[in-house]
PDB file of C-alpha atoms in Angstrom:
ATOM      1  CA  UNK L   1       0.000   0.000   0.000  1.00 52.00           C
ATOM      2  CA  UNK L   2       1.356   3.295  -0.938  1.00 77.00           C
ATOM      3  CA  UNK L   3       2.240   5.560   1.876  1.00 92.00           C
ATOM      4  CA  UNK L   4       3.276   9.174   2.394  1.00 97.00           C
ATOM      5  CA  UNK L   5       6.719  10.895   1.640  1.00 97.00           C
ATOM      6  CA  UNK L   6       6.649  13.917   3.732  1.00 98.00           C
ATOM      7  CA  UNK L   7       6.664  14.430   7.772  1.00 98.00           C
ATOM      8  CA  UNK L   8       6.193  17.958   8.839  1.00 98.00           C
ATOM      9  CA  UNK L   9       7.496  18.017  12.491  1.00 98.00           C
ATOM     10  CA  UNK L  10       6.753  20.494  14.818  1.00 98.00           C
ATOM     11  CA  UNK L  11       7.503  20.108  18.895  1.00 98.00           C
ATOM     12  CA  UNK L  12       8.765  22.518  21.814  1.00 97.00           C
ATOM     13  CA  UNK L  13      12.092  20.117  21.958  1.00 97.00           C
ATOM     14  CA  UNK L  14      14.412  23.098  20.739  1.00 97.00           C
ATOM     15  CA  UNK L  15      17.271  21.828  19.442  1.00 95.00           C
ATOM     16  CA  UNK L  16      20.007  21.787  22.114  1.00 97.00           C
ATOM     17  CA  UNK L  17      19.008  18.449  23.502  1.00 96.00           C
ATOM     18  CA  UNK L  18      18.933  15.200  21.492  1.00 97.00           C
ATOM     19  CA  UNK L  19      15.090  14.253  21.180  1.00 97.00           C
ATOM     20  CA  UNK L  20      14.648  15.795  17.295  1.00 98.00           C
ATOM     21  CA  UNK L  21      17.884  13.839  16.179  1.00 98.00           C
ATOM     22  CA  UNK L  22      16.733  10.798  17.476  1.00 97.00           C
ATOM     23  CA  UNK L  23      13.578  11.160  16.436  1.00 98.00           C
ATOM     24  CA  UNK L  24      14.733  12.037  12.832  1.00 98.00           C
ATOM     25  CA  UNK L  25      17.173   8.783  13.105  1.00 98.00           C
ATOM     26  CA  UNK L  26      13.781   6.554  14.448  1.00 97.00           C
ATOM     27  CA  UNK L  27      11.999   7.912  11.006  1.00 98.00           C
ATOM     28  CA  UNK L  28      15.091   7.167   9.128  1.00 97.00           C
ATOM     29  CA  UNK L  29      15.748   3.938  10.012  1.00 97.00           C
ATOM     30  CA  UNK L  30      11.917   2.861   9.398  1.00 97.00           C
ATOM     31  CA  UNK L  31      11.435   4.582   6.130  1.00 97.00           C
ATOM     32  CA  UNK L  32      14.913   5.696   4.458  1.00 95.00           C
ATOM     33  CA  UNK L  33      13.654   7.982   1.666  1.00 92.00           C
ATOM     34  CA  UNK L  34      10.812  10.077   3.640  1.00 97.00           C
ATOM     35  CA  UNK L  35      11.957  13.855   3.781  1.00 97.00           C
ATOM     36  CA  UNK L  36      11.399  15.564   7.031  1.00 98.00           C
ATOM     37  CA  UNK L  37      10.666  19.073   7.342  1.00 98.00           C
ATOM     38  CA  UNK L  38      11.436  20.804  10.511  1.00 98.00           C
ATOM     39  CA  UNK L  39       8.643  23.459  10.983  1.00 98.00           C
ATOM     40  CA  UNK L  40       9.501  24.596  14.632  1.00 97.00           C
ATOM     41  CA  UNK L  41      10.995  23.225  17.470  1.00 98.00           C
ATOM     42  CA  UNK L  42      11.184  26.576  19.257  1.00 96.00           C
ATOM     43  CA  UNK L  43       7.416  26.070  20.344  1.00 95.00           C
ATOM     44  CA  UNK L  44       7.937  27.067  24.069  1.00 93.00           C
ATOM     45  CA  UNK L  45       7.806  24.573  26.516  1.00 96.00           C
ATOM     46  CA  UNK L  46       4.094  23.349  27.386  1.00 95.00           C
ATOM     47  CA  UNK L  47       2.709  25.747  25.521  1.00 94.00           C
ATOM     48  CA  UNK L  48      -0.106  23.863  23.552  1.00 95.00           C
ATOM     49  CA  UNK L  49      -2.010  27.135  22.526  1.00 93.00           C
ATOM     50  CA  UNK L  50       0.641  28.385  20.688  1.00 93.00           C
ATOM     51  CA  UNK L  51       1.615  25.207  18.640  1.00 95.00           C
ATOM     52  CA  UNK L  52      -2.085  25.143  17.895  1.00 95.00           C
ATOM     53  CA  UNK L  53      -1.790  28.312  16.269  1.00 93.00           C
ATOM     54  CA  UNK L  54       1.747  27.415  14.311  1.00 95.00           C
ATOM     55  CA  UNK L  55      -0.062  24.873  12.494  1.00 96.00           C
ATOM     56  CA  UNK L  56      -3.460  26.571  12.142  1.00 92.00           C
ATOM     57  CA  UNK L  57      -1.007  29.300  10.300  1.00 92.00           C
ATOM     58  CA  UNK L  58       0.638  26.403   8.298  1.00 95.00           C
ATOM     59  CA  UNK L  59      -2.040  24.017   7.508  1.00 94.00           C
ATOM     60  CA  UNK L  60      -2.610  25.297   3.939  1.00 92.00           C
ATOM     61  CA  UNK L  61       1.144  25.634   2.948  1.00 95.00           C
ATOM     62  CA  UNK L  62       2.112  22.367   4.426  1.00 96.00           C
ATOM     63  CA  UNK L  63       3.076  19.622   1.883  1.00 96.00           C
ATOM     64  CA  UNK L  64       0.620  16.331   1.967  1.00 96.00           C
ATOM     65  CA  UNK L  65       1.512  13.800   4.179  1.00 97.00           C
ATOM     66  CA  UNK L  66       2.190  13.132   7.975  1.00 98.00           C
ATOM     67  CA  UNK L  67       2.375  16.117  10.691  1.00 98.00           C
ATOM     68  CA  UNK L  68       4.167  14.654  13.682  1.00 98.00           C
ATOM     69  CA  UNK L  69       3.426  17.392  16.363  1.00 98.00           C
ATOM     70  CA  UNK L  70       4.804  17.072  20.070  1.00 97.00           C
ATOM     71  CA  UNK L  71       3.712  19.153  22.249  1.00 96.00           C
ATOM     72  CA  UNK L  72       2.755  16.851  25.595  1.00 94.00           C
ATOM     73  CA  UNK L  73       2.135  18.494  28.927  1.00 93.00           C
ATOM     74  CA  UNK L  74       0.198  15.791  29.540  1.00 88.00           C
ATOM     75  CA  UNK L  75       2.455  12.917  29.037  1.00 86.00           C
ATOM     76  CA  UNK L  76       1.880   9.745  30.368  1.00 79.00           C
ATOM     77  CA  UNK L  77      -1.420  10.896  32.106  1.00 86.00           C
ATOM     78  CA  UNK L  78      -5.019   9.786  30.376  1.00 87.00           C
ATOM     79  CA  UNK L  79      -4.868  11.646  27.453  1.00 92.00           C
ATOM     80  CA  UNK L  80      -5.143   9.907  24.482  1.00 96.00           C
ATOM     81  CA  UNK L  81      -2.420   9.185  21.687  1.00 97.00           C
ATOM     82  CA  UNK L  82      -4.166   9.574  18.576  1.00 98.00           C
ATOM     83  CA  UNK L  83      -3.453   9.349  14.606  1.00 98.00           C
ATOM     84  CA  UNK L  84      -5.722  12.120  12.550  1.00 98.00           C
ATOM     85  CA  UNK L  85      -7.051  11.731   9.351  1.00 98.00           C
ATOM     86  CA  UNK L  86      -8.112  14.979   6.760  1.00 97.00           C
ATOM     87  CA  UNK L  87      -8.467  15.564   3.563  1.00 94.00           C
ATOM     88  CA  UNK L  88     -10.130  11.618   3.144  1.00 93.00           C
ATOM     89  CA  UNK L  89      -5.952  10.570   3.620  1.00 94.00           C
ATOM     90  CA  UNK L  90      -4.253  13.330   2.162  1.00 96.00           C
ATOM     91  CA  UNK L  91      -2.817  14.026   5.432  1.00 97.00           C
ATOM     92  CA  UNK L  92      -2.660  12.519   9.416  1.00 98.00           C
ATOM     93  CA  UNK L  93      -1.509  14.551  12.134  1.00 98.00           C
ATOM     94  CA  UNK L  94      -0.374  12.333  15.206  1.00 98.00           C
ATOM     95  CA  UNK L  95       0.516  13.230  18.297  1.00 98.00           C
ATOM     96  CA  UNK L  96      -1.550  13.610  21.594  1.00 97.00           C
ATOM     97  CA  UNK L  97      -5.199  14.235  21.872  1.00 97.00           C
ATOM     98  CA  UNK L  98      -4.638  17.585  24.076  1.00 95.00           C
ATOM     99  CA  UNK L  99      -6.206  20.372  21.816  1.00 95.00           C
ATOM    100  CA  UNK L 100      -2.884  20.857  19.895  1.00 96.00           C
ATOM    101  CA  UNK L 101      -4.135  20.006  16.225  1.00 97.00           C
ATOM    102  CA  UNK L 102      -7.939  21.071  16.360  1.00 95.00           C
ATOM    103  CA  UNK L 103      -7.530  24.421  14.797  1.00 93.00           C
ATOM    104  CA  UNK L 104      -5.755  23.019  11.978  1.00 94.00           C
ATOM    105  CA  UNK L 105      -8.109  20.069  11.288  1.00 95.00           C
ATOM    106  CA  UNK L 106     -11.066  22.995  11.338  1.00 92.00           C
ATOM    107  CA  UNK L 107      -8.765  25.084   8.924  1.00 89.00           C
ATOM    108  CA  UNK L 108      -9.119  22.099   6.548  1.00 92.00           C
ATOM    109  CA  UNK L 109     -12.814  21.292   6.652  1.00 92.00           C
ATOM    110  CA  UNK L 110     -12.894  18.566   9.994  1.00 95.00           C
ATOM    111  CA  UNK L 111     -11.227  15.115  10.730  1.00 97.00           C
ATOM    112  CA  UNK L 112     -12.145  12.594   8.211  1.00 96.00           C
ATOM    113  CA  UNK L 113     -11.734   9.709  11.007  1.00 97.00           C
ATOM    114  CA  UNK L 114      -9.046   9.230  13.954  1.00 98.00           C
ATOM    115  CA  UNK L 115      -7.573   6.104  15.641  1.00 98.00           C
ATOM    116  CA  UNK L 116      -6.229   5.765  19.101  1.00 98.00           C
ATOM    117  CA  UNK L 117      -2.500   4.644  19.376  1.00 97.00           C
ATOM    118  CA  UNK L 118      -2.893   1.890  21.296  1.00 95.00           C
ATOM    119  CA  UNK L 119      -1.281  -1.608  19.420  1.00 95.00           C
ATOM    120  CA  UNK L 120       1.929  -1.788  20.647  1.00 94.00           C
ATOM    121  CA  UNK L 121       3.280  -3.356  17.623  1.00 95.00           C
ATOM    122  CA  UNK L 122       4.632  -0.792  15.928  1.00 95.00           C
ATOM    123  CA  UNK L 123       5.820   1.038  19.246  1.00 96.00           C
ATOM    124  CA  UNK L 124       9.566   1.121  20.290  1.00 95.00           C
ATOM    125  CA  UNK L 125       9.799  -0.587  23.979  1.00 90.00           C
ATOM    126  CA  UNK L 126      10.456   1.974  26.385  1.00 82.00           C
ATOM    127  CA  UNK L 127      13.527   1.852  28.649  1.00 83.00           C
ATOM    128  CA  UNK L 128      12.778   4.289  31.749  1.00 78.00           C
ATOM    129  CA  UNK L 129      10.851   6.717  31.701  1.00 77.00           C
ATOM    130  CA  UNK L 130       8.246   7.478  29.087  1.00 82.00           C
ATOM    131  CA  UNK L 131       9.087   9.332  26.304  1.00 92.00           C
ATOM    132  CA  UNK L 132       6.033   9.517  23.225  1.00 95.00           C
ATOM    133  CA  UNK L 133       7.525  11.066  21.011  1.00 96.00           C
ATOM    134  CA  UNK L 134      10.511   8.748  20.560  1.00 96.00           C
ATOM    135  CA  UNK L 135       8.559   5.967  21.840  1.00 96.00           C
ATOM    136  CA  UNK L 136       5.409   6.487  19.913  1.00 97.00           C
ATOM    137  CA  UNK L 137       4.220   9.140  17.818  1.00 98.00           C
ATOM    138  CA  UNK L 138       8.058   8.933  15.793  1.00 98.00           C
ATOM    139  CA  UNK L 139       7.292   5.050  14.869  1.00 98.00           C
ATOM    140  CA  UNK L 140       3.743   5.435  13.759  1.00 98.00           C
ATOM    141  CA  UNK L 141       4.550   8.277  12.209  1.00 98.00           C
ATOM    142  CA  UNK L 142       7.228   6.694   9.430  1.00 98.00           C
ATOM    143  CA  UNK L 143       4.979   3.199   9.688  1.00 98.00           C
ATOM    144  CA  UNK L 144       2.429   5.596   8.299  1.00 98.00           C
ATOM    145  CA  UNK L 145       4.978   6.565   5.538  1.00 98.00           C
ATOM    146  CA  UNK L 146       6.027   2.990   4.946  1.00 97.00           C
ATOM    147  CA  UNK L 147       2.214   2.599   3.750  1.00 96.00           C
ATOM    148  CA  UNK L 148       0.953   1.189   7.334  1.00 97.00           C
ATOM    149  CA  UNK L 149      -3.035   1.611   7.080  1.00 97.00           C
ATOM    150  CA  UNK L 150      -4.374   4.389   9.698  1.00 97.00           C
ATOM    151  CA  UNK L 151      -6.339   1.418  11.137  1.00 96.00           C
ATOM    152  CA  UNK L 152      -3.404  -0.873  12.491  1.00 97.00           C
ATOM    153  CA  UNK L 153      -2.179   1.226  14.494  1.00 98.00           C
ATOM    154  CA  UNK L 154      -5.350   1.263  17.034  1.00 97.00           C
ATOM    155  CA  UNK L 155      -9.040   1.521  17.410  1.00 97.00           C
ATOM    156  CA  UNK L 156     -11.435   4.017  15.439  1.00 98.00           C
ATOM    157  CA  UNK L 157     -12.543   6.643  17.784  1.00 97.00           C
ATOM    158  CA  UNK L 158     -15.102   9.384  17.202  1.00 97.00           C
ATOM    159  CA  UNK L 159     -13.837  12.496  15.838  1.00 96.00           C
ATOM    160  CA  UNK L 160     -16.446  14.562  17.376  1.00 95.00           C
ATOM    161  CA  UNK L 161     -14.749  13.155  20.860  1.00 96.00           C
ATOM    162  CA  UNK L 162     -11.326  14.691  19.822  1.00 96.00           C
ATOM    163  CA  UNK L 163      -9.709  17.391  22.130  1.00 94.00           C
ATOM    164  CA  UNK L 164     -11.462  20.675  20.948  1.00 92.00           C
ATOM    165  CA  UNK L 165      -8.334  23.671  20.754  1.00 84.00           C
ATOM    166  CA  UNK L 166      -8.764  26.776  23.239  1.00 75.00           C
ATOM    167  CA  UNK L 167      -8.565  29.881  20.866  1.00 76.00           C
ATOM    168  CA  UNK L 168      -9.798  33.409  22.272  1.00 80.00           C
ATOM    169  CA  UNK L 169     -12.846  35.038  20.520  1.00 84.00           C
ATOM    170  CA  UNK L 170     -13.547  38.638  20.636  1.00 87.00           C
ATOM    171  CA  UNK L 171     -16.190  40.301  22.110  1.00 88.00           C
ATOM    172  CA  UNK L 172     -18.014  43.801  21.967  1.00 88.00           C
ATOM    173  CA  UNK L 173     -18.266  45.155  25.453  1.00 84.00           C
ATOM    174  CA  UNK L 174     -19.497  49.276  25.961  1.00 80.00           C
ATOM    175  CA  UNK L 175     -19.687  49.497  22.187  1.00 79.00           C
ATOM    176  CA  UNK L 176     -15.634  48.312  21.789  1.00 89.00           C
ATOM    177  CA  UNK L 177     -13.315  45.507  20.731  1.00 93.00           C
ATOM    178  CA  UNK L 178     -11.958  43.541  23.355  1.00 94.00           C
ATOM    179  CA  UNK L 179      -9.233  40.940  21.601  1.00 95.00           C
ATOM    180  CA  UNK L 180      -6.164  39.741  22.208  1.00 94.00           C
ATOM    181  CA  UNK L 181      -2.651  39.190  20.888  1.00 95.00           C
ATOM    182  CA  UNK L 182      -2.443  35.635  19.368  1.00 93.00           C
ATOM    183  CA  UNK L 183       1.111  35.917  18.754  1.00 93.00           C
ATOM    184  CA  UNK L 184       4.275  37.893  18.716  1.00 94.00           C
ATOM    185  CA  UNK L 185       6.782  36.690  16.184  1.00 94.00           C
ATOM    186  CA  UNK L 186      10.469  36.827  16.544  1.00 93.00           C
ATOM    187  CA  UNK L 187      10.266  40.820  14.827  1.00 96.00           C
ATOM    188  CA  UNK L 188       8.255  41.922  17.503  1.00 96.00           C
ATOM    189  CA  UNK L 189       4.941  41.963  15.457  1.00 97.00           C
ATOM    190  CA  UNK L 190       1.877  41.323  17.681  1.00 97.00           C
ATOM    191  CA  UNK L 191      -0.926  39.452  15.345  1.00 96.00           C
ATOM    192  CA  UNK L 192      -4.411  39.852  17.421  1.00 95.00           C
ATOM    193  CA  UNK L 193      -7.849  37.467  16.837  1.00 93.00           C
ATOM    194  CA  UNK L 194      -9.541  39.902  14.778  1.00 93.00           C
ATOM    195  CA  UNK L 195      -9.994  39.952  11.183  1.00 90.00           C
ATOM    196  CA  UNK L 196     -10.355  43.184   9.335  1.00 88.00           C
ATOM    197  CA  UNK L 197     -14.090  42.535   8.625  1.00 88.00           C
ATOM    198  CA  UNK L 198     -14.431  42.659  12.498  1.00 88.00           C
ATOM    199  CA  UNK L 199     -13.546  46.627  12.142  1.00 84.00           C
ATOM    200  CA  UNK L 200     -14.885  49.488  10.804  1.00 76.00           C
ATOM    201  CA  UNK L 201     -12.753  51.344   7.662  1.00 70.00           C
ATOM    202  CA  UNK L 202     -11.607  54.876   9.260  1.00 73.00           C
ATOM    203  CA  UNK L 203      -7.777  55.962   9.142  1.00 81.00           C
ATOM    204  CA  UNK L 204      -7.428  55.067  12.517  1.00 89.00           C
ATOM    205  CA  UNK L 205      -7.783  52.794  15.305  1.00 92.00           C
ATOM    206  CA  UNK L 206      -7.348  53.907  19.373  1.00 93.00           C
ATOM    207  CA  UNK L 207      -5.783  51.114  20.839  1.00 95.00           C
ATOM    208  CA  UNK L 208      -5.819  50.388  24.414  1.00 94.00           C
ATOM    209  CA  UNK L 209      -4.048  48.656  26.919  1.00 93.00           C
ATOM    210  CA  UNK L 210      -3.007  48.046  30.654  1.00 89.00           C
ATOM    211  CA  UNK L 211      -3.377  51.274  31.359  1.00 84.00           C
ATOM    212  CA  UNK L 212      -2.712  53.062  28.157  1.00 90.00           C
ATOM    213  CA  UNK L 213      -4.144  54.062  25.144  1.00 90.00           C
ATOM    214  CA  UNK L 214      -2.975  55.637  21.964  1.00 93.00           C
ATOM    215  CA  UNK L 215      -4.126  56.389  18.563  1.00 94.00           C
ATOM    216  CA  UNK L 216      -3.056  53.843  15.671  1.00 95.00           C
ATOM    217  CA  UNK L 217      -2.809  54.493  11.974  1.00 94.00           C
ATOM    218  CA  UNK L 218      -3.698  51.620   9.898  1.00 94.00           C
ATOM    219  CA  UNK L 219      -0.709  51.331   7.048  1.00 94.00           C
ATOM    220  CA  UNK L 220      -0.047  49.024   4.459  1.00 93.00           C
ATOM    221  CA  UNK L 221       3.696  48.685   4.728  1.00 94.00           C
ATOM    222  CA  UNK L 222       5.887  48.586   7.720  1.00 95.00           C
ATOM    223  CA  UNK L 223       7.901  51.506   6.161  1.00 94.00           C
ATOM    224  CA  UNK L 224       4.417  53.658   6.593  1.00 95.00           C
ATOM    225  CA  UNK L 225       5.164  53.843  10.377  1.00 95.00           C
ATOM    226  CA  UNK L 226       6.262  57.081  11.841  1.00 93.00           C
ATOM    227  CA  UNK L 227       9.367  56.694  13.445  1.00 91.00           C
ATOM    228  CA  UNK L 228       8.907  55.004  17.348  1.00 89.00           C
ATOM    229  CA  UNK L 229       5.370  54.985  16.778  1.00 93.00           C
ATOM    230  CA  UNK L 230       2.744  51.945  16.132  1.00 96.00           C
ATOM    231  CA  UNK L 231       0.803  50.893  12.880  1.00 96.00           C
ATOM    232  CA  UNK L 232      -2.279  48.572  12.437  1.00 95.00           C
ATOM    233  CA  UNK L 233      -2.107  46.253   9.252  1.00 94.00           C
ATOM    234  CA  UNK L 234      -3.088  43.095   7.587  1.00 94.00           C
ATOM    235  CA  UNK L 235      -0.871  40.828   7.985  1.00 93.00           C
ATOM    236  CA  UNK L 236       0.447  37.666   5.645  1.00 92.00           C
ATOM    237  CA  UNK L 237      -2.236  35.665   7.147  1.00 91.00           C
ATOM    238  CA  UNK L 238      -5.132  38.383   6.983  1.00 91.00           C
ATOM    239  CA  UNK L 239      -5.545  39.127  10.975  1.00 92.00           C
ATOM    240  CA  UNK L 240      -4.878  42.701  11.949  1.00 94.00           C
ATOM    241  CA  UNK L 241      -1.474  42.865  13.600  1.00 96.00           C
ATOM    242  CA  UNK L 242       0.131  45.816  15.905  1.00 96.00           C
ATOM    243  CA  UNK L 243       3.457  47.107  14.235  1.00 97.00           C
ATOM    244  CA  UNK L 244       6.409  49.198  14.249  1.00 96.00           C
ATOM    245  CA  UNK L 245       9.006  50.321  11.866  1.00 94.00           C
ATOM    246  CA  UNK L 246      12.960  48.118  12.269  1.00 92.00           C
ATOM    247  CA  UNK L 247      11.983  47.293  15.941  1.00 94.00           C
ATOM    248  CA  UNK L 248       9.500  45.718  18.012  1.00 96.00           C
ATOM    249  CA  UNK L 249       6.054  46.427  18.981  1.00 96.00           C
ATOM    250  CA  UNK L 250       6.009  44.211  21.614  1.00 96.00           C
ATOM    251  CA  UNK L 251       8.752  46.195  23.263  1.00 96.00           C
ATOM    252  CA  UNK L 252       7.152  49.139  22.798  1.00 94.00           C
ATOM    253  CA  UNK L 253       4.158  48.667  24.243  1.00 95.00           C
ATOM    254  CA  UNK L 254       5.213  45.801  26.444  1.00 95.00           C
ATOM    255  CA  UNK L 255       1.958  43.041  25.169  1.00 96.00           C
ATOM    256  CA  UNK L 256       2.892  39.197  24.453  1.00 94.00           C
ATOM    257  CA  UNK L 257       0.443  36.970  23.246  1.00 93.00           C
ATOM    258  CA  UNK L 258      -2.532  36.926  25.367  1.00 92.00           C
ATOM    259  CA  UNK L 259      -2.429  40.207  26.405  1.00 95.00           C
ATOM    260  CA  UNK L 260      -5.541  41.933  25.994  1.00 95.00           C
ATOM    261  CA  UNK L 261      -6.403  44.733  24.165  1.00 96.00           C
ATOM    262  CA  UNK L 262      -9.018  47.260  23.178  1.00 95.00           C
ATOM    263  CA  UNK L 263      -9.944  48.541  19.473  1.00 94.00           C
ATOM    264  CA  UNK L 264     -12.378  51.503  18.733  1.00 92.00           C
ATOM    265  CA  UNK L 265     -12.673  52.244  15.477  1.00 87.00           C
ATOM    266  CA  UNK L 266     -12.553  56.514  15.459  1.00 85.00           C
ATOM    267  CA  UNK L 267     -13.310  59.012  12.695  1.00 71.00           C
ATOM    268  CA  UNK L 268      -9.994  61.198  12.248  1.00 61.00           C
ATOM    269  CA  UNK L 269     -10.729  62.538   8.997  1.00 57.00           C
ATOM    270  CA  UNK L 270     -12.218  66.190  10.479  1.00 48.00           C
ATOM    271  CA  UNK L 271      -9.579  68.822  11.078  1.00 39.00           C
ATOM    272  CA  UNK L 272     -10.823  68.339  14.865  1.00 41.00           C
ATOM    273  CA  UNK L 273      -9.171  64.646  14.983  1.00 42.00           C
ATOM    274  CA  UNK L 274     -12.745  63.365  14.629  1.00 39.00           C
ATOM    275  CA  UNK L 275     -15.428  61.729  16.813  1.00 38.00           C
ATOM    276  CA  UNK L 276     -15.600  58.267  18.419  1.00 36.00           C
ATOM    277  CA  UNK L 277     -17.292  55.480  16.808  1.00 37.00           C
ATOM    278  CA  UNK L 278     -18.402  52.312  18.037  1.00 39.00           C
ATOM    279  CA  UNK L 279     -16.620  49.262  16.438  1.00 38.00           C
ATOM    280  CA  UNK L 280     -18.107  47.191  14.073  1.00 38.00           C
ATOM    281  CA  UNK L 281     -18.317  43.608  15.263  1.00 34.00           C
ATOM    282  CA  UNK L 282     -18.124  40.404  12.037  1.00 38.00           C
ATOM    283  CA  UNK L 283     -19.563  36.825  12.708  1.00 38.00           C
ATOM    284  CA  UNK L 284     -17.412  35.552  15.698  1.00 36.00           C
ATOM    285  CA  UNK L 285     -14.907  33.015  15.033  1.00 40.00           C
ATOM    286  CA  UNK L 286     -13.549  29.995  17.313  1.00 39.00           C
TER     287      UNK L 286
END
C-alpha cells in the first residue's frame, strides 16, 4: 500500500538536547527515503495554545503527508495518543489528543476519522521513563509513511470526541473591541484574533491597553510607520497585527500573546481629529 513521503514536524524540543535527532534517526531507520521538514521546534515549553496556532497558520502551505506534532504536557497521564485523518488521507496529524491540532483540522474542513495509538506493535519498547515522542508518535509516524493503514495502528474513535483547541474570541463590550494578541513573532509583530471585517474602515484605530491608550494608523507597509510609533495592518495571514518600523512592537508597548487589548474604530478625517465610533463587530470566530 502506498504511503506518504513527507513528515512535517513540529515540537517545543528546541534543538540543544537530542530528542529531534533521534527522532529524525527513528523515522530514518523505518522509512529511508521520507523527507522531514522541521517546521519549529522553538514552540515554548508546554505551551499547547501556541503550537495550535503554528499549524493553524501552516495548515494550507504544508506539503501532503504526515504532521508529527509534540507538544505533551500531559504525558503519560489519560490523554489519548491519537493518529488524525483529513483531507479523506491526504494528510494525518499524530501526536496527543490535548487540543494541539484542532484548529488546523477545522482550517481544513474537519477530521475525516481518527484512531487511538494503542497496538503496541509498531511502538519502540520503552527503557525508563516514558518518552512519546521517541517511543510512539516517531514510529507510527514513518509506519504511516512505509504505507501502514491508519487502522493498524489502534481503534477508530469518534472524531467529534477529539480534544477541541482553546482559541480566544472577541467580544463587543461598551460598544468596543476587546481581543487579544495571538502571537508575537520573533520581529516583535503582535498578530491579534480579529480579522479586518471585524472593524470598521476609518484611518485610525485607538488602541488600548493596561493602562494606556494611543491612537493607531492603519498602514499598508511597515515603512508607513512614523518613526517610534505603532501601525495597524493586515498581515500575511489576513488578521490585523500591531506594528512598528525596524523594531519591536512588543517592546514598545510591552503586550505578548494573550495580552488583551481594546480597538475603537474613530473618525480622524475632520480637522478636529474626529469623533468616536463604536466598532463594528463580524460573525465571531472559534
Amino acid at each position: 500500500m502506498a504511503g506518504y513521503d513527507t513528515i512535517t514536524f513540529l515540537s517545543d524540543f528546541g534543538t540543544s538536547d537530542e530528542y529531534v535527532g533521534v527522532i529524525r534517526s527513528i523515522i530514518r531507520s523505518v522509512v529511508p527515503g521520507v523527507e522531514v521538514i522541521d517546521l519549529t521546534h522553538e514552540i515554548a515549553p508546554h505551551d499547547i495554545r501556541g503550537a495550535g496556532l503554528i499549524l493553524a497558520r501552516s495548515a494550507q502551505y504544508l506539503a501532503p503527508g504526515v504532521v508529527l506534532g509534540v507538544v505533551d504536557p500531559g504525558i503519560g497521564s489519560e490523554r489519548r495518543r491519537v493518529a488524525i485523518e483529513v483531507g479523506g488521507g491526504q494528510s494525518v496529524l499524530v501526536g496527543p489528543d490535548n487540543g494541539i491540532f484542532a484548529p488546523a483540522v477545522a482550517m481544513v474542513g474537519g477530521a475525516t476519522r481518527a484512531v487511538e495509538l494503542s497496538d503496541p506493535a509498531h511502538h519502540l519498547p520503552a527503557p525508563g521513563l516514558v518518552f512519546d515522542g521517541r517511543d510512539v508518535f516517531a514510529p507510527v509516524a514513518a509506519h504511516l509513511c512505509a504505507g501502514v493503514p491508519i487502522t493498524e495502528f489502534g481503534p477508530e474513535i469518534n472524531t467529534a470526541s477529539l480534544m477541541p483547541g482553546i482559541l480566544p474570541v472577541t467580544h463587543e463590550e461598551d460598544g468596543m473591541l476587546q481581543a487579544e494578541v495571538l502571537w508575537q513573532d520573533r520581529y516583535g509583530n503582535l498578530q491579534l484574533n480579529v480579522g479586518p471585517e471585524d472593524l470598521a474602515a476609518p484611518r485610525s484605530v485607538r488602541v488600548g491597553w493596561t493602562g494606556r491608550d494611543e491612537v493607531v494608523p492603519w498602514v499598508s507597509t511597515f515603512a508607513e510607520v512614523a518613526p517610534g510609533g505603532l501601525g495597524l495592518l493586515i498581515d500575511s495571514y489576513g488578521l490585523v497585527a500591531l506594528v512598528a518600523d525596524r523594531t519591536s512592537a512588543a517592546d514598545v508597548t510591552g503586550l505578548g500573546p494573550g495580552s488583551e487589548v481594546i480597538l475603537e474604530s474613530i473618525d480622524d478625517s475632520g480637522s478636529d481629529g474626529g469623533g468616536s465610533t463604536p466598532v463594528s463587530l463580524g460573525p465571531t470566530r472559534s
